[in-house]
Amino acid sequence: MSVVRIEHVYKDYLLGDQKVQALKDITLSFDPGVFLAIAGPSGSGKTTLLNLIGCIDTPTSGRIFINDQDVSGRTADELADLRNRTIGFIFQTFNLLPVLSAAENVEYPLLQRADVTKEERQRRVEYFLDIVGLAKFADHRPNQLSGGQRQRVAIARALAVLPSIVLADEPTANLDHKTGEEILNLMKKINRSFNTTFIFSTHDKRVIAKADRLVRVDDGEISALGVRSESRWSLARNRRSTDVVAQNQQANN
Ligand code: ADP
Ligand code: MG
C-alpha cells in the first residue's frame, strides 16, 4: 500500500491569458511512515504539489490516490471530508487563529467532526499539547508565544485529527536555525513514535539533511529522487533515466 500515489499529474494556472505550467508529468508514490522532503527553489512547484496531495486543489490532469483511494474527480465536499479525516497541515506562517488560545487552536479542526465528542476533543488537545511540550501554555494566545512555540501549536493541531499524513509547507522558513532544527527534530520524533507520514517542503539544505527521502523539483518537474541511509544519500538524478544513480552522494553537495 502507498499512502500517496501520483500518476502523470499536471497542474496549470491561468495568469491573465498566460498559462503557467506549475507541475509537469509528476509520477510518485510514497510508503506509509515516510519522513520526506520536497526540495526545490522558490517557484519550482513545491506548494502546488503539497496542495494537490492535501486535496486543497485538484490537478489539471492525472490522478492522485490517498491511501489507495482515487481522489480525482471528487466533489469539493467529498474532498473537504477526506481532508478533515486524513490530513494535517502545517504552514510556514503557522496560520493560528489569533483570538483563540493554544488549546482552542488545537481543538478547532475537531469541531467540524461530528463523530468526535467534547470529552474526546479535550483529551486529544491535552495529549498533543503535551507531546509538543506546551502543556503549560494551553491558555496562551498566539501573540503570547514565540515563533517556535506557535509552530508547536500548529503541529499539535495537525496531529489532533489523527491524520495518516501531515503536510508541512516550509515549516521552518520563518524560524531561526536553532528553532527550525528543534521543530524538525520534534516532527521526526512524532514520525518515529506514531509512524505518521510527514511530507514537508523546503529549500534549506540543513532541513533536507533531516529527511529520509527526498524529491527534488525544478521548474515543475522531478529532477532527482533520494533515499538516505545513515548519513548518506543515494540520489537518482533525472528520474527518467534511472540508470543514472549517483551512489552515496552527500545531501549537501
Ligand atoms: P514553490 O512553492 O516551490 O515556491 P509554487 O508551487 O508556489 O512554487 O509555484 C509554482 C509556479 O506556479 C510558480 O511559477 C508560481 O508563480 C505559479 N503559481 C503558483 N500559484 C499560482 C496561482 N494561484 N496562479 C498563478 N500562478 C501560480
Ligand atoms: Mg511555496
mmCIF file of C-alpha atoms and ligand atoms in Angstrom:
data_model
loop_
_atom_site.group_PDB
_atom_site.id
_atom_site.type_symbol
_atom_site.label_atom_id
_atom_site.label_comp_id
_atom_site.label_asym_id
_atom_site.label_seq_id
_atom_site.Cartn_x
_atom_site.Cartn_y
_atom_site.Cartn_z
ATOM 1 C CA MET A 1 0.000 0.000 0.000
ATOM 2 C CA SER A 2 1.132 3.530 -0.679
ATOM 3 C CA VAL A 3 -0.064 6.458 1.404
ATOM 4 C CA VAL A 4 0.179 8.798 -1.598
ATOM 5 C CA ARG A 5 0.356 7.858 -5.262
ATOM 6 C CA ILE A 6 0.550 10.451 -8.018
ATOM 7 C CA GLU A 7 0.264 9.445 -11.659
ATOM 8 C CA HIS A 8 1.167 11.739 -14.547
ATOM 9 C CA VAL A 9 -0.047 14.844 -12.771
ATOM 10 C CA TYR A 10 -0.007 18.227 -14.494
ATOM 11 C CA LYS A 11 -1.096 21.500 -12.953
ATOM 12 C CA ASP A 12 -1.585 24.651 -14.966
ATOM 13 C CA TYR A 13 -2.554 28.045 -13.608
ATOM 14 C CA LEU A 14 -4.033 30.774 -15.721
ATOM 15 C CA LEU A 15 -2.473 34.150 -15.106
ATOM 16 C CA GLY A 16 -4.435 36.584 -17.278
ATOM 17 C CA ASP A 17 -4.266 34.914 -20.665
ATOM 18 C CA GLN A 18 -0.936 33.257 -19.836
ATOM 19 C CA LYS A 19 -0.756 29.610 -18.875
ATOM 20 C CA VAL A 20 1.735 28.778 -16.114
ATOM 21 C CA GLN A 21 2.729 25.106 -16.091
ATOM 22 C CA ALA A 22 3.394 24.672 -12.381
ATOM 23 C CA LEU A 23 3.732 20.860 -12.482
ATOM 24 C CA LYS A 24 4.594 18.711 -15.484
ATOM 25 C CA ASP A 25 4.086 14.946 -15.574
ATOM 26 C CA ILE A 26 4.708 14.150 -11.905
ATOM 27 C CA THR A 27 4.616 10.447 -11.022
ATOM 28 C CA LEU A 28 5.474 9.480 -7.439
ATOM 29 C CA SER A 29 4.487 7.064 -4.739
ATOM 30 C CA PHE A 30 5.213 7.214 -1.001
ATOM 31 C CA ASP A 31 5.080 4.456 1.590
ATOM 32 C CA PRO A 32 3.281 4.995 4.898
ATOM 33 C CA GLY A 33 5.555 6.362 7.617
ATOM 34 C CA VAL A 34 7.995 8.234 5.361
ATOM 35 C CA PHE A 35 9.755 11.396 6.517
ATOM 36 C CA LEU A 36 10.063 13.039 3.156
ATOM 37 C CA ALA A 37 11.344 16.392 1.922
ATOM 38 C CA ILE A 38 10.169 18.057 -1.268
ATOM 39 C CA ALA A 39 13.076 20.312 -2.109
ATOM 40 C CA GLY A 40 13.466 22.941 -4.769
ATOM 41 C CA PRO A 41 13.989 26.648 -5.330
ATOM 42 C CA SER A 42 11.240 29.236 -4.989
ATOM 43 C CA GLY A 43 8.659 28.858 -7.770
ATOM 44 C CA SER A 44 9.586 25.240 -8.552
ATOM 45 C CA GLY A 45 6.119 23.885 -7.664
ATOM 46 C CA LYS A 46 6.504 22.667 -4.048
ATOM 47 C CA THR A 47 3.395 24.364 -2.662
ATOM 48 C CA THR A 48 1.378 23.328 -5.700
ATOM 49 C CA LEU A 49 2.394 19.699 -5.166
ATOM 50 C CA LEU A 50 1.553 19.802 -1.436
ATOM 51 C CA ASN A 51 -1.813 21.421 -2.161
ATOM 52 C CA LEU A 52 -2.648 18.639 -4.603
ATOM 53 C CA ILE A 53 -1.608 15.911 -2.147
ATOM 54 C CA GLY A 54 -3.612 17.708 0.551
ATOM 55 C CA CYS A 55 -6.719 17.888 -1.659
ATOM 56 C CA ILE A 56 -6.740 21.680 -1.290
ATOM 57 C CA ASP A 57 -6.526 21.881 -5.075
ATOM 58 C CA THR A 58 -7.107 19.463 -7.962
ATOM 59 C CA PRO A 59 -4.766 18.594 -10.847
ATOM 60 C CA THR A 60 -5.360 19.816 -14.392
ATOM 61 C CA SER A 61 -4.794 16.207 -15.465
ATOM 62 C CA GLY A 62 -3.512 13.000 -13.965
ATOM 63 C CA ARG A 63 -4.599 11.030 -10.940
ATOM 64 C CA ILE A 64 -3.935 11.174 -7.220
ATOM 65 C CA PHE A 65 -4.546 8.338 -4.773
ATOM 66 C CA ILE A 66 -4.573 8.836 -0.995
ATOM 67 C CA ASN A 67 -4.454 5.578 0.983
ATOM 68 C CA ASP A 68 -5.120 3.820 -2.332
ATOM 69 C CA GLN A 69 -8.349 5.752 -2.888
ATOM 70 C CA ASP A 70 -8.607 7.713 -6.122
ATOM 71 C CA VAL A 71 -9.379 11.317 -5.138
ATOM 72 C CA SER A 72 -9.523 12.606 -8.710
ATOM 73 C CA GLY A 73 -12.962 13.749 -9.743
ATOM 74 C CA ARG A 74 -14.368 14.091 -6.227
ATOM 75 C CA THR A 75 -16.595 16.989 -5.282
ATOM 76 C CA ALA A 76 -15.360 19.831 -3.076
ATOM 77 C CA ASP A 77 -17.438 18.496 -0.155
ATOM 78 C CA GLU A 78 -16.058 14.990 -0.515
ATOM 79 C CA LEU A 79 -12.509 16.361 -0.633
ATOM 80 C CA ALA A 80 -13.114 18.529 2.446
ATOM 81 C CA ASP A 81 -14.343 15.496 4.350
ATOM 82 C CA LEU A 82 -11.342 13.407 3.296
ATOM 83 C CA ARG A 83 -9.030 16.269 4.286
ATOM 84 C CA ASN A 84 -10.575 16.649 7.736
ATOM 85 C CA ARG A 85 -10.099 12.971 8.486
ATOM 86 C CA THR A 86 -6.837 12.118 6.801
ATOM 87 C CA ILE A 87 -4.564 15.132 6.514
ATOM 88 C CA GLY A 88 -2.954 17.528 8.965
ATOM 89 C CA PHE A 89 -1.446 20.786 7.686
ATOM 90 C CA ILE A 90 1.466 22.839 8.962
ATOM 91 C CA PHE A 91 2.255 26.172 7.301
ATOM 92 C CA GLN A 92 5.237 28.464 7.030
ATOM 93 C CA THR A 93 3.356 31.270 8.786
ATOM 94 C CA PHE A 94 1.766 28.949 11.368
ATOM 95 C CA ASN A 95 -1.799 30.085 10.467
ATOM 96 C CA LEU A 96 -3.127 30.069 14.013
ATOM 97 C CA LEU A 97 -6.319 31.927 14.848
ATOM 98 C CA PRO A 98 -5.149 34.943 16.887
ATOM 99 C CA VAL A 99 -8.238 35.225 19.097
ATOM 100 C CA LEU A 100 -8.067 31.588 20.201
ATOM 101 C CA SER A 101 -5.816 30.109 22.878
ATOM 102 C CA ALA A 102 -3.283 27.403 22.024
ATOM 103 C CA ALA A 103 -5.737 24.750 23.279
ATOM 104 C CA GLU A 104 -8.627 26.218 21.262
ATOM 105 C CA ASN A 105 -6.466 26.328 18.130
ATOM 106 C CA VAL A 106 -5.667 22.633 18.537
ATOM 107 C CA GLU A 107 -9.330 21.861 19.150
ATOM 108 C CA TYR A 108 -10.562 23.897 16.191
ATOM 109 C CA PRO A 109 -10.353 21.326 13.349
ATOM 110 C CA LEU A 110 -12.076 18.777 15.585
ATOM 111 C CA LEU A 111 -15.158 20.999 15.905
ATOM 112 C CA GLN A 112 -16.021 20.045 12.328
ATOM 113 C CA ARG A 113 -16.044 16.379 13.250
ATOM 114 C CA ALA A 114 -19.461 15.251 14.473
ATOM 115 C CA ASP A 115 -18.006 11.863 15.382
ATOM 116 C CA VAL A 116 -15.566 13.308 17.947
ATOM 117 C CA THR A 117 -17.179 14.015 21.319
ATOM 118 C CA LYS A 118 -16.319 17.002 23.505
ATOM 119 C CA GLU A 119 -14.553 14.728 26.004
ATOM 120 C CA GLU A 120 -12.506 13.171 23.218
ATOM 121 C CA ARG A 121 -11.630 16.622 21.868
ATOM 122 C CA GLN A 122 -10.390 17.735 25.262
ATOM 123 C CA ARG A 123 -8.442 14.537 25.724
ATOM 124 C CA ARG A 124 -6.691 14.993 22.380
ATOM 125 C CA VAL A 125 -5.942 18.687 22.980
ATOM 126 C CA GLU A 126 -4.293 17.888 26.292
ATOM 127 C CA TYR A 127 -2.432 14.897 24.884
ATOM 128 C CA PHE A 128 -0.996 16.626 21.819
ATOM 129 C CA LEU A 129 -0.122 19.887 23.585
ATOM 130 C CA ASP A 130 1.844 17.720 25.992
ATOM 131 C CA ILE A 131 3.586 15.889 23.111
ATOM 132 C CA VAL A 132 4.786 19.197 21.646
ATOM 133 C CA GLY A 133 5.920 20.397 25.075
ATOM 134 C CA LEU A 134 3.308 23.118 25.547
ATOM 135 C CA ALA A 135 1.121 21.733 28.349
ATOM 136 C CA LYS A 136 1.818 24.876 30.402
ATOM 137 C CA PHE A 137 0.901 27.211 27.554
ATOM 138 C CA ALA A 138 -2.589 25.892 26.791
ATOM 139 C CA ASP A 139 -4.254 29.199 27.683
ATOM 140 C CA HIS A 140 -1.805 31.425 25.826
ATOM 141 C CA ARG A 141 -2.844 33.240 22.684
ATOM 142 C CA PRO A 142 -0.526 33.069 19.643
ATOM 143 C CA ASN A 143 0.813 36.596 20.288
ATOM 144 C CA GLN A 144 1.936 35.415 23.736
ATOM 145 C CA LEU A 145 4.028 32.646 22.167
ATOM 146 C CA SER A 146 7.360 32.595 20.323
ATOM 147 C CA GLY A 147 7.585 31.530 16.668
ATOM 148 C CA GLY A 148 8.818 28.088 17.647
ATOM 149 C CA GLN A 149 6.001 27.692 20.179
ATOM 150 C CA ARG A 150 3.445 28.769 17.579
ATOM 151 C CA GLN A 151 4.723 26.128 15.187
ATOM 152 C CA ARG A 152 4.463 23.571 18.007
ATOM 153 C CA VAL A 153 0.801 24.533 18.449
ATOM 154 C CA ALA A 154 0.348 24.078 14.690
ATOM 155 C CA ILE A 155 1.938 20.621 14.911
ATOM 156 C CA ALA A 156 -0.406 19.659 17.777
ATOM 157 C CA ARG A 157 -3.355 20.968 15.742
ATOM 158 C CA ALA A 158 -2.281 18.910 12.727
ATOM 159 C CA LEU A 159 -1.930 15.763 14.856
ATOM 160 C CA ALA A 160 -5.216 16.190 16.729
ATOM 161 C CA VAL A 161 -7.260 14.855 13.803
ATOM 162 C CA LEU A 162 -5.149 11.641 13.976
ATOM 163 C CA PRO A 163 -4.093 12.099 10.352
ATOM 164 C CA SER A 164 -2.431 9.466 8.246
ATOM 165 C CA ILE A 165 -0.400 12.231 6.549
ATOM 166 C CA VAL A 166 0.994 15.508 7.852
ATOM 167 C CA LEU A 167 1.873 18.036 5.154
ATOM 168 C CA ALA A 168 4.153 20.901 6.096
ATOM 169 C CA ASP A 169 4.855 23.715 3.636
ATOM 170 C CA GLU A 170 8.276 25.203 4.504
ATOM 171 C CA PRO A 171 7.602 24.711 8.223
ATOM 172 C CA THR A 172 10.925 26.218 9.325
ATOM 173 C CA ALA A 173 11.193 29.126 6.873
ATOM 174 C CA ASN A 174 10.026 31.692 9.445
ATOM 175 C CA LEU A 175 12.158 30.332 12.282
ATOM 176 C CA ASP A 176 15.796 30.863 13.222
ATOM 177 C CA HIS A 177 18.106 27.940 12.533
ATOM 178 C CA LYS A 178 18.155 26.511 16.048
ATOM 179 C CA THR A 179 14.370 26.698 16.471
ATOM 180 C CA GLY A 180 13.867 25.246 12.994
ATOM 181 C CA GLU A 181 16.082 22.338 13.915
ATOM 182 C CA GLU A 182 14.089 21.739 17.112
ATOM 183 C CA ILE A 183 10.841 21.740 15.120
ATOM 184 C CA LEU A 184 12.288 19.254 12.607
ATOM 185 C CA ASN A 185 13.526 17.036 15.432
ATOM 186 C CA LEU A 186 10.072 17.124 17.038
ATOM 187 C CA MET A 187 8.417 16.194 13.728
ATOM 188 C CA LYS A 188 10.859 13.340 13.306
ATOM 189 C CA LYS A 189 10.251 12.096 16.839
ATOM 190 C CA ILE A 190 6.492 12.035 16.159
ATOM 191 C CA ASN A 191 7.129 10.320 12.814
ATOM 192 C CA ARG A 192 9.148 7.620 14.572
ATOM 193 C CA SER A 193 6.789 7.193 17.543
ATOM 194 C CA PHE A 194 3.449 7.142 15.697
ATOM 195 C CA ASN A 195 4.594 6.160 12.196
ATOM 196 C CA THR A 196 2.799 9.275 10.913
ATOM 197 C CA THR A 197 3.770 10.114 7.337
ATOM 198 C CA PHE A 198 5.392 13.557 7.102
ATOM 199 C CA ILE A 199 5.814 15.317 3.770
ATOM 200 C CA PHE A 200 7.451 18.722 4.039
ATOM 201 C CA SER A 201 8.747 21.229 1.548
ATOM 202 C CA THR A 202 11.898 23.231 1.996
ATOM 203 C CA HIS A 203 14.695 24.960 0.160
ATOM 204 C CA ASP A 204 17.027 24.744 3.166
ATOM 205 C CA LYS A 205 19.862 22.208 2.844
ATOM 206 C CA ARG A 206 20.004 21.710 6.594
ATOM 207 C CA VAL A 207 16.328 20.753 6.624
ATOM 208 C CA ILE A 208 16.767 18.432 3.634
ATOM 209 C CA ALA A 209 19.547 16.692 5.572
ATOM 210 C CA LYS A 210 16.982 15.603 8.215
ATOM 211 C CA ALA A 211 14.749 13.780 5.730
ATOM 212 C CA ASP A 212 14.849 10.058 4.965
ATOM 213 C CA ARG A 213 13.547 10.510 1.439
ATOM 214 C CA LEU A 214 13.904 13.339 -0.976
ATOM 215 C CA VAL A 215 12.000 14.509 -4.016
ATOM 216 C CA ARG A 216 13.744 17.344 -5.792
ATOM 217 C CA VAL A 217 11.628 19.528 -8.074
ATOM 218 C CA ASP A 218 12.920 22.050 -10.559
ATOM 219 C CA ASP A 219 10.689 24.106 -12.784
ATOM 220 C CA GLY A 220 7.675 21.847 -12.150
ATOM 221 C CA GLU A 221 9.478 18.585 -12.866
ATOM 222 C CA ILE A 222 11.108 15.949 -10.692
ATOM 223 C CA SER A 223 14.848 16.344 -11.114
ATOM 224 C CA ALA A 224 16.073 13.839 -8.515
ATOM 225 C CA LEU A 225 14.857 11.269 -6.003
ATOM 226 C CA GLY A 226 16.868 10.447 -2.912
ATOM 227 C CA VAL A 227 16.951 7.754 -0.253
ATOM 228 C CA ARG A 228 19.064 8.280 2.830
ATOM 229 C CA SER A 229 20.651 5.513 4.802
ATOM 230 C CA GLU A 230 22.609 6.566 7.850
ATOM 231 C CA SER A 231 24.028 9.941 6.920
ATOM 232 C CA ARG A 232 24.401 9.434 3.186
ATOM 233 C CA TRP A 233 22.062 9.949 0.280
ATOM 234 C CA SER A 234 21.693 7.750 -2.751
ATOM 235 C CA LEU A 235 20.383 10.040 -5.422
ATOM 236 C CA ALA A 236 18.772 9.069 -8.691
ATOM 237 C CA ARG A 237 19.161 12.174 -10.798
ATOM 238 C CA ASN A 238 16.917 12.872 -13.729
ATOM 239 C CA ARG A 239 14.239 10.382 -12.800
ATOM 240 C CA ARG A 240 13.558 9.458 -16.409
ATOM 241 C CA SER A 241 16.948 7.848 -16.806
ATOM 242 C CA THR A 242 17.011 5.752 -13.679
ATOM 243 C CA ASP A 243 20.318 4.227 -14.691
ATOM 244 C CA VAL A 244 21.950 7.493 -13.660
ATOM 245 C CA VAL A 245 22.345 6.761 -9.977
ATOM 246 C CA ALA A 246 24.917 8.693 -8.035
ATOM 247 C CA GLN A 247 25.613 6.434 -5.068
ATOM 248 C CA ASN A 248 26.491 7.890 -1.711
ATOM 249 C CA GLN A 249 26.113 11.462 -2.820
ATOM 250 C CA GLN A 250 26.078 13.667 0.226
ATOM 251 C CA ALA A 251 22.968 15.685 0.917
ATOM 252 C CA ASN A 252 24.769 18.976 0.892
ATOM 253 C CA ASN A 253 26.531 18.518 -2.435
HETATM 254 P P1 ADP B 1 7.070 26.999 -4.686
HETATM 255 O O1 ADP B 1 6.163 26.618 -3.569
HETATM 256 O O2 ADP B 1 8.114 25.953 -4.990
HETATM 257 O O3 ADP B 1 7.706 28.330 -4.475
HETATM 258 P P2 ADP B 1 4.630 27.244 -6.237
HETATM 259 O O4 ADP B 1 4.010 25.897 -6.242
HETATM 260 O O5 ADP B 1 4.061 28.241 -5.297
HETATM 261 O O6 ADP B 1 6.214 27.097 -6.026
HETATM 262 O O7 ADP B 1 4.550 27.863 -7.697
HETATM 263 C C1 ADP B 1 4.911 27.168 -8.872
HETATM 264 C C2 ADP B 1 4.649 28.048 -10.073
HETATM 265 O O8 ADP B 1 3.260 28.275 -10.228
HETATM 266 C C3 ADP B 1 5.290 29.427 -9.989
HETATM 267 O O9 ADP B 1 5.670 29.811 -11.281
HETATM 268 C C4 ADP B 1 4.160 30.299 -9.476
HETATM 269 O O10 ADP B 1 4.322 31.630 -9.888
HETATM 270 C C5 ADP B 1 2.955 29.658 -10.131
HETATM 271 N N1 ADP B 1 1.721 29.808 -9.351
HETATM 272 C C6 ADP B 1 1.501 29.307 -8.112
HETATM 273 N N2 ADP B 1 0.252 29.567 -7.685
HETATM 274 C C7 ADP B 1 -0.339 30.273 -8.692
HETATM 275 C C8 ADP B 1 -1.641 30.842 -8.884
HETATM 276 N N3 ADP B 1 -2.593 30.728 -7.946
HETATM 277 N N4 ADP B 1 -1.874 31.491 -10.044
HETATM 278 C C9 ADP B 1 -0.925 31.590 -10.996
HETATM 279 N N5 ADP B 1 0.313 31.072 -10.898
HETATM 280 C C10 ADP B 1 0.609 30.422 -9.759
HETATM 281 MG MG MG B 2 5.810 27.546 -1.746
#
